[in-house]
Tab-separated table of C-alpha atoms and ligand atoms in Angstrom:
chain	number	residue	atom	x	y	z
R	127	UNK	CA	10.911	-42.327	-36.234
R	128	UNK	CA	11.571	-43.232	-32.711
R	129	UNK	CA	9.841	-43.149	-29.712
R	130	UNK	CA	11.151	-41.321	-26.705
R	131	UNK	CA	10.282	-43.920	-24.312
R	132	UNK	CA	12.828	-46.628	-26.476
R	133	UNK	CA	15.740	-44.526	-26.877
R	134	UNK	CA	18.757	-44.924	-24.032
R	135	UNK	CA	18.593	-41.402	-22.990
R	136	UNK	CA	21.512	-40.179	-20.255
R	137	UNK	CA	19.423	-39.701	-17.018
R	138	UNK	CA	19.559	-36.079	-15.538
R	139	UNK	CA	18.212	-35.393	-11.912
R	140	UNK	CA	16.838	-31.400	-11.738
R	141	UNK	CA	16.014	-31.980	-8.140
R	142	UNK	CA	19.213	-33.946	-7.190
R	143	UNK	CA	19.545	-32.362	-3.443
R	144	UNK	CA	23.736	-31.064	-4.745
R	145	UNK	CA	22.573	-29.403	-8.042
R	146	UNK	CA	23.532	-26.280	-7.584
R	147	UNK	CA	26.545	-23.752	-8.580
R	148	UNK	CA	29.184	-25.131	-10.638
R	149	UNK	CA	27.781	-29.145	-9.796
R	150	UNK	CA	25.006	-27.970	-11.965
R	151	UNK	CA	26.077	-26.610	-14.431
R	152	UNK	CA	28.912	-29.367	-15.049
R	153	UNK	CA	26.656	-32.021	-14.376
R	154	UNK	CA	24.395	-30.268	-17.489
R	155	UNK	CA	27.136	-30.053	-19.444
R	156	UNK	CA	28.654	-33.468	-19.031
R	157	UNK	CA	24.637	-34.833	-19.933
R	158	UNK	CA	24.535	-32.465	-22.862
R	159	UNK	CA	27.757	-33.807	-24.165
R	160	UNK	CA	25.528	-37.634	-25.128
R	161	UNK	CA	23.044	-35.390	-27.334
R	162	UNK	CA	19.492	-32.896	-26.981
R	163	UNK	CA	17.471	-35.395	-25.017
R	164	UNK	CA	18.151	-36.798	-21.379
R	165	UNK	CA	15.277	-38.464	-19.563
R	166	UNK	CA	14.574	-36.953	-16.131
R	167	UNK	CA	12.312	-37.963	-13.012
R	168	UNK	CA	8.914	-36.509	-14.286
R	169	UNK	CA	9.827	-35.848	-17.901
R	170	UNK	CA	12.200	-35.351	-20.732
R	171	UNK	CA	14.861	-32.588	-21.029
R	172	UNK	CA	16.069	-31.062	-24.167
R	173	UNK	CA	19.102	-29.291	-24.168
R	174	UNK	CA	19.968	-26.825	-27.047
R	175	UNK	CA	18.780	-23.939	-28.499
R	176	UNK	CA	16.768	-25.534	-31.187
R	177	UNK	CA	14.840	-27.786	-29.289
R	178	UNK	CA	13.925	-25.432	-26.945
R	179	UNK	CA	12.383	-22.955	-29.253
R	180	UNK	CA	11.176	-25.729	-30.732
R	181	UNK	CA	9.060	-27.101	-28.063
R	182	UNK	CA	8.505	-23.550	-26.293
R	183	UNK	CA	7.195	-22.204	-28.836
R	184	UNK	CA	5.438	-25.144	-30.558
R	185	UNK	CA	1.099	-24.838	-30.642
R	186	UNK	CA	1.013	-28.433	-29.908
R	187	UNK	CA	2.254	-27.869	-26.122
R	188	UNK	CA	1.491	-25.990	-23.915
R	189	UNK	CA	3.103	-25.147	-19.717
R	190	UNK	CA	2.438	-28.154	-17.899
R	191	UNK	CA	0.565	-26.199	-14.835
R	192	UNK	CA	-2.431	-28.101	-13.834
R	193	UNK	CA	-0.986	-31.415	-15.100
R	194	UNK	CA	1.919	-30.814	-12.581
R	195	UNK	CA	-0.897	-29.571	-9.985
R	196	UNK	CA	-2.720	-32.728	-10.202
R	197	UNK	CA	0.615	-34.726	-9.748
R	198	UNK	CA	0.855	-33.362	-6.184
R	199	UNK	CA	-2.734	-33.234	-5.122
R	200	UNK	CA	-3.435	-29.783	-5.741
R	201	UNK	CA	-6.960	-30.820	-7.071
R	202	UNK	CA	-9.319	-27.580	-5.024
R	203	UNK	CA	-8.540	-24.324	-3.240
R	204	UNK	CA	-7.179	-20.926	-4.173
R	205	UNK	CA	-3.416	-21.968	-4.949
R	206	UNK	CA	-5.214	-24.390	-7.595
R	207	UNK	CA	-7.664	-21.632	-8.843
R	208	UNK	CA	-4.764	-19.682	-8.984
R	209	UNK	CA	-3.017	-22.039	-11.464
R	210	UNK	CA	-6.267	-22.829	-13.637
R	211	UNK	CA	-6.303	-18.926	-14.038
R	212	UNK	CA	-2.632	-18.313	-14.906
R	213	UNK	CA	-1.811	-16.498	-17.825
R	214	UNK	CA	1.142	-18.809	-17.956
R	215	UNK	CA	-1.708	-21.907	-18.391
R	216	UNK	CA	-3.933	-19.971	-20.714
R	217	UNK	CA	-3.661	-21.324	-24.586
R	218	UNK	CA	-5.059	-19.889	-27.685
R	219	UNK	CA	-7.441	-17.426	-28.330
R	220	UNK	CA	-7.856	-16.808	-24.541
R	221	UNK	CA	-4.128	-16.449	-24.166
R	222	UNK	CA	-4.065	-14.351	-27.153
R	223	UNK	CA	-6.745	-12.239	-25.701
R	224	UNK	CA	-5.485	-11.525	-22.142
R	225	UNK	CA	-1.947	-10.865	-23.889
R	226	UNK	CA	-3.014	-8.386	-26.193
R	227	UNK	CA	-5.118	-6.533	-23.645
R	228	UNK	CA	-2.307	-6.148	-21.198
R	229	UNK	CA	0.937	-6.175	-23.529
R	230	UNK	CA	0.530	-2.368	-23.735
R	231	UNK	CA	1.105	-1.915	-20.088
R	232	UNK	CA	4.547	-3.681	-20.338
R	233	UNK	CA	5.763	-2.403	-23.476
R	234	UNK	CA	9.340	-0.836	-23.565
R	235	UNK	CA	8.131	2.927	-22.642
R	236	UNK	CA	5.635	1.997	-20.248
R	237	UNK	CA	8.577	0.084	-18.644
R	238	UNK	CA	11.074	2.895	-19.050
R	239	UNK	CA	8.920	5.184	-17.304
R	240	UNK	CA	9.456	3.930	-13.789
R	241	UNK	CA	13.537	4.439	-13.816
R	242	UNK	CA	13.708	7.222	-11.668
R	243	UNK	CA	11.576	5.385	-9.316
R	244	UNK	CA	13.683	2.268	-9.418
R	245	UNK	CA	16.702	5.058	-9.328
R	246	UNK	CA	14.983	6.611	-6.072
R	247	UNK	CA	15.095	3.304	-4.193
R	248	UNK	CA	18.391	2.233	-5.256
R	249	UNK	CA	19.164	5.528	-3.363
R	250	UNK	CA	17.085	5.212	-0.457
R	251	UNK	CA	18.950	1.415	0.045
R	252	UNK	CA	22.167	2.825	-0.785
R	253	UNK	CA	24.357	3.594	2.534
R	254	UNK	CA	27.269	5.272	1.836
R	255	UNK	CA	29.025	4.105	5.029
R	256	UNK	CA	29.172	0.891	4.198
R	257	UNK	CA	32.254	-0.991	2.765
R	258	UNK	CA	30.753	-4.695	2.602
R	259	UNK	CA	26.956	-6.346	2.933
R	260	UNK	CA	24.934	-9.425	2.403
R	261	UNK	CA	23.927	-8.223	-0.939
R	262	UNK	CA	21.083	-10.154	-0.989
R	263	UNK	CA	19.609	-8.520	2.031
R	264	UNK	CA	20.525	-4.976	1.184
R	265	UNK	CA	19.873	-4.808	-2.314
R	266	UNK	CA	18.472	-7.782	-4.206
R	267	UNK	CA	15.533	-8.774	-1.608
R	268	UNK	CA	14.161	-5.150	-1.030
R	269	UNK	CA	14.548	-3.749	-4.921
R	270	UNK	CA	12.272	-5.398	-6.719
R	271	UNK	CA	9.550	-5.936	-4.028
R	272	UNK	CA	9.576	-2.096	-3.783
R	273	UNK	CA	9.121	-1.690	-7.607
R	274	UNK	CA	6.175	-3.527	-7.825
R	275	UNK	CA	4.644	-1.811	-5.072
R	276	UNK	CA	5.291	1.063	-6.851
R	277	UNK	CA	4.301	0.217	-10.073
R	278	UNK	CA	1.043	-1.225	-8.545
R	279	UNK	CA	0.419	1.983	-6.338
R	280	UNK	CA	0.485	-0.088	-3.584
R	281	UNK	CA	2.301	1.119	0.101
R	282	UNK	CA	5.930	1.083	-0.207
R	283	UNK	CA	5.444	-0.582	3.498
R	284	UNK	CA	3.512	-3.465	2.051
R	285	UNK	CA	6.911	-4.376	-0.002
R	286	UNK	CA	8.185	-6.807	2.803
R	287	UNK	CA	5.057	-8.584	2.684
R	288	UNK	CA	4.375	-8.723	-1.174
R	289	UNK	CA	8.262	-10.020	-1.226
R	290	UNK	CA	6.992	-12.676	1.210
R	291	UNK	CA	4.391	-14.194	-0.854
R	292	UNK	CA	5.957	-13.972	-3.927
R	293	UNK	CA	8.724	-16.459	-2.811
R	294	UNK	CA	5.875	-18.659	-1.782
R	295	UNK	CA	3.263	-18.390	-4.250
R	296	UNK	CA	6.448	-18.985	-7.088
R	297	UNK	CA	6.743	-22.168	-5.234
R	298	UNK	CA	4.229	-23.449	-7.532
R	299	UNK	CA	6.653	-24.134	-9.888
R	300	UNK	CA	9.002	-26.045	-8.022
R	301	UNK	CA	8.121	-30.012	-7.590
R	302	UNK	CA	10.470	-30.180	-4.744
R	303	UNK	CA	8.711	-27.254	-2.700
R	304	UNK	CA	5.498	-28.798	-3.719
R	305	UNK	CA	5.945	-32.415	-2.303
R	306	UNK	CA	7.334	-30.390	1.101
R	307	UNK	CA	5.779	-26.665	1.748
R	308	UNK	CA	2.387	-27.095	0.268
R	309	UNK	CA	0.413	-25.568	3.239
R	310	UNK	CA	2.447	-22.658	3.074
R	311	UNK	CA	2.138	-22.093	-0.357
R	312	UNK	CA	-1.977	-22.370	-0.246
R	313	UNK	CA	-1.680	-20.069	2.894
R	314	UNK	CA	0.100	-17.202	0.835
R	315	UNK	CA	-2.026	-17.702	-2.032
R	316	UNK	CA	-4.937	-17.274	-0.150
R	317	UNK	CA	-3.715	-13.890	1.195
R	318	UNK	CA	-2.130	-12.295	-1.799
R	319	UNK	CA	-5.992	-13.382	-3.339
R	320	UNK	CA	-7.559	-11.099	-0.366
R	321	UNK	CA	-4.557	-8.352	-0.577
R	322	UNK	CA	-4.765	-7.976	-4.416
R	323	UNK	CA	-8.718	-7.968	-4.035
R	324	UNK	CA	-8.471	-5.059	-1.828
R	325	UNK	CA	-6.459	-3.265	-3.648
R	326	UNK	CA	-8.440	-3.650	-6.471
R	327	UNK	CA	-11.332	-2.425	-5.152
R	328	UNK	CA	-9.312	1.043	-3.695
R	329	UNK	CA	-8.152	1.144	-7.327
R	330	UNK	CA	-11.687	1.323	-8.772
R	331	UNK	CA	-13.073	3.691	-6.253
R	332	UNK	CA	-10.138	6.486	-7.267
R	333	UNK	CA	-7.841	5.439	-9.902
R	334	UNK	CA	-4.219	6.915	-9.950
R	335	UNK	CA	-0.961	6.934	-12.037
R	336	UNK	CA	-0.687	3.157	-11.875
R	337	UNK	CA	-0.467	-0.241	-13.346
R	338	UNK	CA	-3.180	-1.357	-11.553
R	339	UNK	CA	-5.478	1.768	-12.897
R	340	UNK	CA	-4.512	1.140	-16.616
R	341	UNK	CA	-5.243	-2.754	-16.080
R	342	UNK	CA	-8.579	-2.005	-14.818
R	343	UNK	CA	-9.040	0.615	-18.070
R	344	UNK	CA	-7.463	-1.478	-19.913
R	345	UNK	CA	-9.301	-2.086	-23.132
R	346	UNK	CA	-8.621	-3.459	-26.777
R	347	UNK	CA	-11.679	-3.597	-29.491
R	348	UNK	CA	-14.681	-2.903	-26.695
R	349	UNK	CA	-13.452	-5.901	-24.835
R	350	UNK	CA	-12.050	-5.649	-21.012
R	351	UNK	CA	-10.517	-7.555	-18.613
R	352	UNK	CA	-13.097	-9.120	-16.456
R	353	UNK	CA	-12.897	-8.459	-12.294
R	354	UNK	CA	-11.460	-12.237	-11.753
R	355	UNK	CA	-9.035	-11.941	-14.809
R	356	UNK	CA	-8.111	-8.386	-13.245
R	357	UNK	CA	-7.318	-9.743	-10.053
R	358	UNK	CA	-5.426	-12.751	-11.569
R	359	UNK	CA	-3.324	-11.148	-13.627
R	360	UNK	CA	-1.977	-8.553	-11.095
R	361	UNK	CA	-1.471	-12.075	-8.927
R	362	UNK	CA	0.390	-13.190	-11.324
R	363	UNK	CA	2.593	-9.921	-11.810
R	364	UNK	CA	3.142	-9.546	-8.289
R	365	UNK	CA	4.482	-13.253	-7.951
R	366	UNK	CA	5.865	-13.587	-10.991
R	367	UNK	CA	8.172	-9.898	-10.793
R	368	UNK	CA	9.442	-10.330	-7.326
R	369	UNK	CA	11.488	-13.471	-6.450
R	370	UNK	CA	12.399	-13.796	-10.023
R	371	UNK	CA	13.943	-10.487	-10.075
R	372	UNK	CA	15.047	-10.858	-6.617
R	373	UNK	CA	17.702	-13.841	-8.099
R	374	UNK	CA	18.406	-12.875	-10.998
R	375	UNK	CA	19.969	-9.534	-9.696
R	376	UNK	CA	21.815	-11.325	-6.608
R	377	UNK	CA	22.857	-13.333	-9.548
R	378	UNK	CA	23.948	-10.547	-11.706
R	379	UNK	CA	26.057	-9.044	-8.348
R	380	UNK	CA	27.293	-12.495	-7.378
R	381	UNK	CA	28.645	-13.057	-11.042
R	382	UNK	CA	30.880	-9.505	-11.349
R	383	UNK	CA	31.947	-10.695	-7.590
R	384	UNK	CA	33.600	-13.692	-9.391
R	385	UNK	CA	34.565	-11.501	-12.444
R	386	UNK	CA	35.797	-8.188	-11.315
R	387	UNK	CA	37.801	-6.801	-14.739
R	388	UNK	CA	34.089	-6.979	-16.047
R	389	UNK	CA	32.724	-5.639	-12.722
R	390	UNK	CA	36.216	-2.809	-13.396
R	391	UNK	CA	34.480	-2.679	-17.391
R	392	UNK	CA	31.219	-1.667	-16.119
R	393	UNK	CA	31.818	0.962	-13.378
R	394	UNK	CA	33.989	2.677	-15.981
R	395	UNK	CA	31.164	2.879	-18.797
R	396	UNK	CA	27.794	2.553	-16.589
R	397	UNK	CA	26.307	2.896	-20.531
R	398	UNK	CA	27.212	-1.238	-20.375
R	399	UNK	CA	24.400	-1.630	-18.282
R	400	UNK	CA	22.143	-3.115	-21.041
R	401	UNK	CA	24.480	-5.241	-22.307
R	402	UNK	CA	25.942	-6.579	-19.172
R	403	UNK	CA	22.558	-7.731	-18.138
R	404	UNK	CA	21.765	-9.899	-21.446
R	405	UNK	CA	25.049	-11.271	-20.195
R	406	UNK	CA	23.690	-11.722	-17.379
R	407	UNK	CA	20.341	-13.192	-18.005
R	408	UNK	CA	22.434	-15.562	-20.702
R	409	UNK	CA	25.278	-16.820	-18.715
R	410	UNK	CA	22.863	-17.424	-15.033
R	411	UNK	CA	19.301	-17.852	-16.174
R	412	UNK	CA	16.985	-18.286	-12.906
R	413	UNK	CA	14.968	-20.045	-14.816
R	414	UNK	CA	17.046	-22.531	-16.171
R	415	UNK	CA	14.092	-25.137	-16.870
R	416	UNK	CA	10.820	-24.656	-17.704
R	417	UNK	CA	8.583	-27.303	-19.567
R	418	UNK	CA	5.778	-27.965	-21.866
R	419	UNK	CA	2.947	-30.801	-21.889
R	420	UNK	CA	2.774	-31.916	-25.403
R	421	UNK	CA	-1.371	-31.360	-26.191
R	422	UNK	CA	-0.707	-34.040	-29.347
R	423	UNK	CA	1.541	-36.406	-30.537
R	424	UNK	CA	4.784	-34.432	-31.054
R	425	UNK	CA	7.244	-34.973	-33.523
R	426	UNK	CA	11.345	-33.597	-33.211
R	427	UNK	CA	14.389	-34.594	-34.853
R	428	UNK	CA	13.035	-37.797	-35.503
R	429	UNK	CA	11.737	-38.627	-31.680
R	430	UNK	CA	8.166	-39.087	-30.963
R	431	UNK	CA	6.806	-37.601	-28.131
R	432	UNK	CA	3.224	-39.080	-26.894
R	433	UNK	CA	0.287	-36.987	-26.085
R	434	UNK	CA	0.906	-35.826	-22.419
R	435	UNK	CA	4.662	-36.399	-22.378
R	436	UNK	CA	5.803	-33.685	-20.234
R	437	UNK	CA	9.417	-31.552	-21.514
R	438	UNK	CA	11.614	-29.460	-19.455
R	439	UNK	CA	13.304	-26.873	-21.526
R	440	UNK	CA	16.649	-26.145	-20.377
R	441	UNK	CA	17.575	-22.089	-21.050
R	442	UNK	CA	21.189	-22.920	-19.453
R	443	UNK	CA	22.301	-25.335	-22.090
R	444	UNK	CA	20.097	-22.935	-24.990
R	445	UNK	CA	22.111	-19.920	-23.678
R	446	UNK	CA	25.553	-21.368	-23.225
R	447	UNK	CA	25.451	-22.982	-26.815
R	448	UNK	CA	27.048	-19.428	-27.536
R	449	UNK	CA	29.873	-20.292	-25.000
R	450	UNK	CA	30.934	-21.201	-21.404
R	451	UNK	CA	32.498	-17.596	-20.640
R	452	UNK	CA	30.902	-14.553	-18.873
R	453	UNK	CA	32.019	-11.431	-21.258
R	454	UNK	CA	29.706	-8.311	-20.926
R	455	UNK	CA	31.786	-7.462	-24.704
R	456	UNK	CA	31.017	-10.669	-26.666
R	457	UNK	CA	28.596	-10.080	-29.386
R	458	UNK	CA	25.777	-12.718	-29.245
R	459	UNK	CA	23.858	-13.726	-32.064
R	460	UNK	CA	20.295	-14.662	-30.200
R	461	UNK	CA	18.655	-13.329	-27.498
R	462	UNK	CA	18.925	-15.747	-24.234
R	463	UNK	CA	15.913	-17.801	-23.646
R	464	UNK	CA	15.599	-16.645	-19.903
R	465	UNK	CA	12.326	-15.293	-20.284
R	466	UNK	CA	11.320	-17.724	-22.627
R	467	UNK	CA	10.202	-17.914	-26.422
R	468	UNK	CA	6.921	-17.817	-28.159
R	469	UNK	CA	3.632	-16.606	-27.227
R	470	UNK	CA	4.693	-16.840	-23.475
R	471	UNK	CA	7.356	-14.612	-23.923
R	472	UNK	CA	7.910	-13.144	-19.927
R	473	UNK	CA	5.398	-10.209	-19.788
R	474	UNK	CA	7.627	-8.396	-17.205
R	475	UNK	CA	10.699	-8.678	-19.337
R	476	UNK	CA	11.370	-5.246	-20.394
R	477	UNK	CA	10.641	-4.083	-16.600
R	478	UNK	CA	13.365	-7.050	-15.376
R	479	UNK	CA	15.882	-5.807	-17.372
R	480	UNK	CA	14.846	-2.065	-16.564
R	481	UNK	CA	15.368	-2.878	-12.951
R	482	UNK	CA	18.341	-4.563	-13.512
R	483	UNK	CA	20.252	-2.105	-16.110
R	484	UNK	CA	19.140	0.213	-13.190
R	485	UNK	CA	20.806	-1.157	-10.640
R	486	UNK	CA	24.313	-2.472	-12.238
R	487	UNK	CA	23.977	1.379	-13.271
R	488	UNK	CA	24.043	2.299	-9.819
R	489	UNK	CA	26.353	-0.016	-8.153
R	490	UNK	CA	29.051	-0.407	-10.392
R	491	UNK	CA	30.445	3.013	-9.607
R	492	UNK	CA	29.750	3.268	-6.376
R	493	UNK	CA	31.519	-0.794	-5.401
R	494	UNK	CA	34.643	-0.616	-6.819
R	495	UNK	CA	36.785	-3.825	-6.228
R	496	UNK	CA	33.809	-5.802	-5.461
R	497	UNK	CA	34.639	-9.145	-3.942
R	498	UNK	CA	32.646	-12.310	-2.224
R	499	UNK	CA	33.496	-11.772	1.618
R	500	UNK	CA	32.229	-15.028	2.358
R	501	UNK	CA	30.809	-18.338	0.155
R	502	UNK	CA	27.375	-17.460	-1.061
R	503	UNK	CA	24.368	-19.454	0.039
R	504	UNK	CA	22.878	-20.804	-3.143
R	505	UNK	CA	19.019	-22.219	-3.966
R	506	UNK	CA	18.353	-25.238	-5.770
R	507	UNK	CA	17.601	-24.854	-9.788
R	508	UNK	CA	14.399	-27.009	-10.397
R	509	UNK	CA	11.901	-24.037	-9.980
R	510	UNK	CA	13.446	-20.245	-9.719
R	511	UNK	CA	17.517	-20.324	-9.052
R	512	UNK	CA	17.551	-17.982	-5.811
R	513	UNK	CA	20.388	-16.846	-3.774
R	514	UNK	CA	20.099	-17.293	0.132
R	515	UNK	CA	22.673	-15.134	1.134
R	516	UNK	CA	25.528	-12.672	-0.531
R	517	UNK	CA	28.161	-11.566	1.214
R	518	UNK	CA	30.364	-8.784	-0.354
R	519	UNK	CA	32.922	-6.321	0.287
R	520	UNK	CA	34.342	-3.501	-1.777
R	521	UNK	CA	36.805	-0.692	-1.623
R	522	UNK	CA	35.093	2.970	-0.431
R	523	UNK	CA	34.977	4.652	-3.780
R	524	UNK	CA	37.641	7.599	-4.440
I	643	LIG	C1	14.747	-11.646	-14.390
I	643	LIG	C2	13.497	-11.734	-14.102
I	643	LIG	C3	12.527	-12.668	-14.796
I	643	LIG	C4	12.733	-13.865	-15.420
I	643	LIG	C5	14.043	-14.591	-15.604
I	643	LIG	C6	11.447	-14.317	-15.916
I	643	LIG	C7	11.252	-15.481	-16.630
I	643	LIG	C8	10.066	-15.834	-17.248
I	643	LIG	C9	9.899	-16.965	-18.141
I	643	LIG	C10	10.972	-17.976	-18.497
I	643	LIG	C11	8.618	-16.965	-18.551
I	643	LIG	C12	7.970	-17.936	-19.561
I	643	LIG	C13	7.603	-19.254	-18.946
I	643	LIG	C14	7.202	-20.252	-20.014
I	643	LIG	O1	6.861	-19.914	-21.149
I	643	LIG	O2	7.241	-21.438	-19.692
I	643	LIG	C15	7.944	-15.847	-17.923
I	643	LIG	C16	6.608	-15.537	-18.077
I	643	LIG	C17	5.991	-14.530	-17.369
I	643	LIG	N1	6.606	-13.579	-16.571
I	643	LIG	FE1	8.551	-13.418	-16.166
I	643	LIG	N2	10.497	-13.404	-15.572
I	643	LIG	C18	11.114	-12.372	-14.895
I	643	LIG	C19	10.532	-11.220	-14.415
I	643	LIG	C20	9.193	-10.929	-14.506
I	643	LIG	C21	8.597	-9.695	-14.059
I	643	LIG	C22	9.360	-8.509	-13.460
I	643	LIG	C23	7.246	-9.829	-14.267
I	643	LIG	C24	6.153	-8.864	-14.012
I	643	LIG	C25	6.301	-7.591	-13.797
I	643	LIG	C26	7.022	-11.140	-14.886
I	643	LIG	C27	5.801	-11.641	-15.255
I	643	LIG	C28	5.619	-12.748	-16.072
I	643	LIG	C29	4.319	-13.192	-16.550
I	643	LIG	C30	2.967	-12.566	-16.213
I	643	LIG	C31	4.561	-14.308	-17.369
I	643	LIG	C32	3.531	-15.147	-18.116
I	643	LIG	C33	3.394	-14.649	-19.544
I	643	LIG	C34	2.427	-15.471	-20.383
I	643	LIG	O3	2.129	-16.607	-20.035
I	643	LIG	O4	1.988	-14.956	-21.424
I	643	LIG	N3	8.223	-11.771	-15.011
I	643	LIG	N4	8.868	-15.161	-17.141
């Protein structure tokens, strides 16, 4: 056995200022190319399917929140109470716990039952008029945040604000934003902490039709959800379902833009929605890296990883081991690991790709020809793999 530390490892740089676009993933690809394992600035990165189950969904690690935390100084306050609290941080029985009282809330049918909401804003953004759009501004910023307002029974007029302070409070997760925006990112903690509190308390007083009502019911064996984990978790919902979604369908549109005899495919057989979105998620993951802490001495493929050695899982390389092309008719053998593996599986994934089957549903039909009317403004990939701006153009449909 070897350890990590004395092996000549390829170096790969997630938060190289160019790495985005096609620089990324080529620059991935050319590091994959010397093997698994690349060292990069804060940790390790392992980049095949194997190893990233492996260490994703390995007991002996565990998502490196308050490590990284500590790294920048995040050592008090309500953005690092907010990260000691995260589901995503939570191990063992106290993960298990908080999982199995809220999985019911996210499971396929409870998902499935907001489509015709997510169908009645997708209409209510639509404007028939139009024949091109920043796409990012008319569809994939506005969406989601509306969703989760809805599915929280919050104001639909609040959506601009809870879109806000998701793309902060998701800045967590992104080293670069952390050495830069930290103030910002404590500030919009600290508010979506009062907002959610708020809320909450409406919610109690008269509950409705909502997520936030069968949260606060929520109940598995006698045991509940205390008022802190309540207010948490829907923290962590509202962060965690906006911005991600938000990229991921810019993404999706930006992608047909670049392929349009699959865009052509899917307007003609909306019923492709499903599938074109696991293309989706596989081909363009917005979370192309996310990373584990190992707990113990870890063991892989003959490499030993020290106690506290922190891995970034790459999803891109796990994902494109089943090739380099975008085909909404290939038949995949594994799921894509862009909402992870293991006992973190995403918790929102079944209403991500609701939203998302949604909306190619919609579109498709209605943007024939869709083009790029203009070079898209692209994020960086270390934390969530945005999309600035979109612009688009299509033919009026016959
Ligand atoms: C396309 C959109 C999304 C992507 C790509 C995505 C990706 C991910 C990934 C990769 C993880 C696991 C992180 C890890 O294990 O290191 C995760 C966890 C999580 N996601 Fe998502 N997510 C998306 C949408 C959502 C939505 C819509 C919600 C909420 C409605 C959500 C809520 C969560 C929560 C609460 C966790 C933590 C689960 C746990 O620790 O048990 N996500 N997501």
């Amino acid at each position: 056995m070897t350890d990590a530390a004395e092996l000549d490892l390829p170096f790969f740089d997630y938060s190289a200022p160019d790495l985005t676009g096609e620089v990324y993933h080529r620059r991935l690809a050319e590091t994959a190319r010397h093997g698994w394992l690349a060292q990069a600035p804060l940790s390790y990165v392992v980049l095949d399917r194997e190893s990233a189950e492996f260490f994703l969904r390995s007991r002996a690690t565990a998502f490196p929140g308050p490590q990284i935390a500590d790294l920048f100084g995040v050592t008090g306050g309500r953005l690092r109470e907010q990260i000691d609290a995260n589901i995503v941080n939570q191990t063992g029985e106290r993960h298990r716990r908080l999982r199995s009282l809220v999985g019911p809330a996210f499971a396929p049918r409870a998902a499935g039952r907001w489509r015709p909401v997510m169908r009645g804003f997708l209409d209510g953004l639509w404007d028939p008029a139009r024949t091109s759009c920043d796409a990012v501004e008319a569809f994939a910023r506005p969406y989601p945040a509306l969703t989760i307002a809805a599915v929280f029974g919050a104001p639909a007029a609040d959506a601009p604000r809870l879109q806000a302070w998701s793309a902060w409070v998701q800045r967590q997760f992104d080293i670069r934003a952390l050495a830069a925006d930290l103030p910002a990112i404590e500030r919009a903690t600290a508010e979506v902490y009062a907002y959610v509190e708020d809320l909450l308390a409406a919610r109690r007083d008269a509950p409705g039709d909502d997520l936030l009502s069968t949260l606060l019911a929520a109940e598995d064996e006698g045991d509940r959800l205390s008022r802190a984990e309540c207010v948490n978790l829907v923290l962590n919902v509202m962060a965690g379902g906006i911005d991600t979604m938000q990229a991921q369908l810019a993404h999706a549109l930006r992608l047909f833009a670049e392929h349009p005899d699959q865009w052509a495919l899917l307007a003609a057989e909306p019923g492709r929605a499903a599938r074109a979105v696991d293309e989706v998620l596989r081909f363009e993951p917005i979370t192309p890296f996310t990373a584990r802490v190992c707990l113990e001495p870890v063991e892989f493929r003959g490499v030993a990883f020290p106690a506290g050695a922190i891995v970034a899982v790459c999803a891109e390389r796990a994902n494109r081991d089943e090739g380099e092309e975008f085909d909404i008719t290939a038949v995949r053998e594994h799921r894509p690991l862009t909402f992870g593996a293991g006992a973190h599986y995403c918790l929102g994934a079944n209403l991500a790709r609701a939203e998302l089957e949604e909306a190619l549903a919609f579109l498709a039909p209605r943007m024939p020809g869709l083009a790029l009317d203009g070079p898209p403004r692209l994020g960086g990939v270390e934390g969530i793999y945005g999309v600035e701006s979109l612009p688009v153009r299509w033919r009026p449909p016959r």
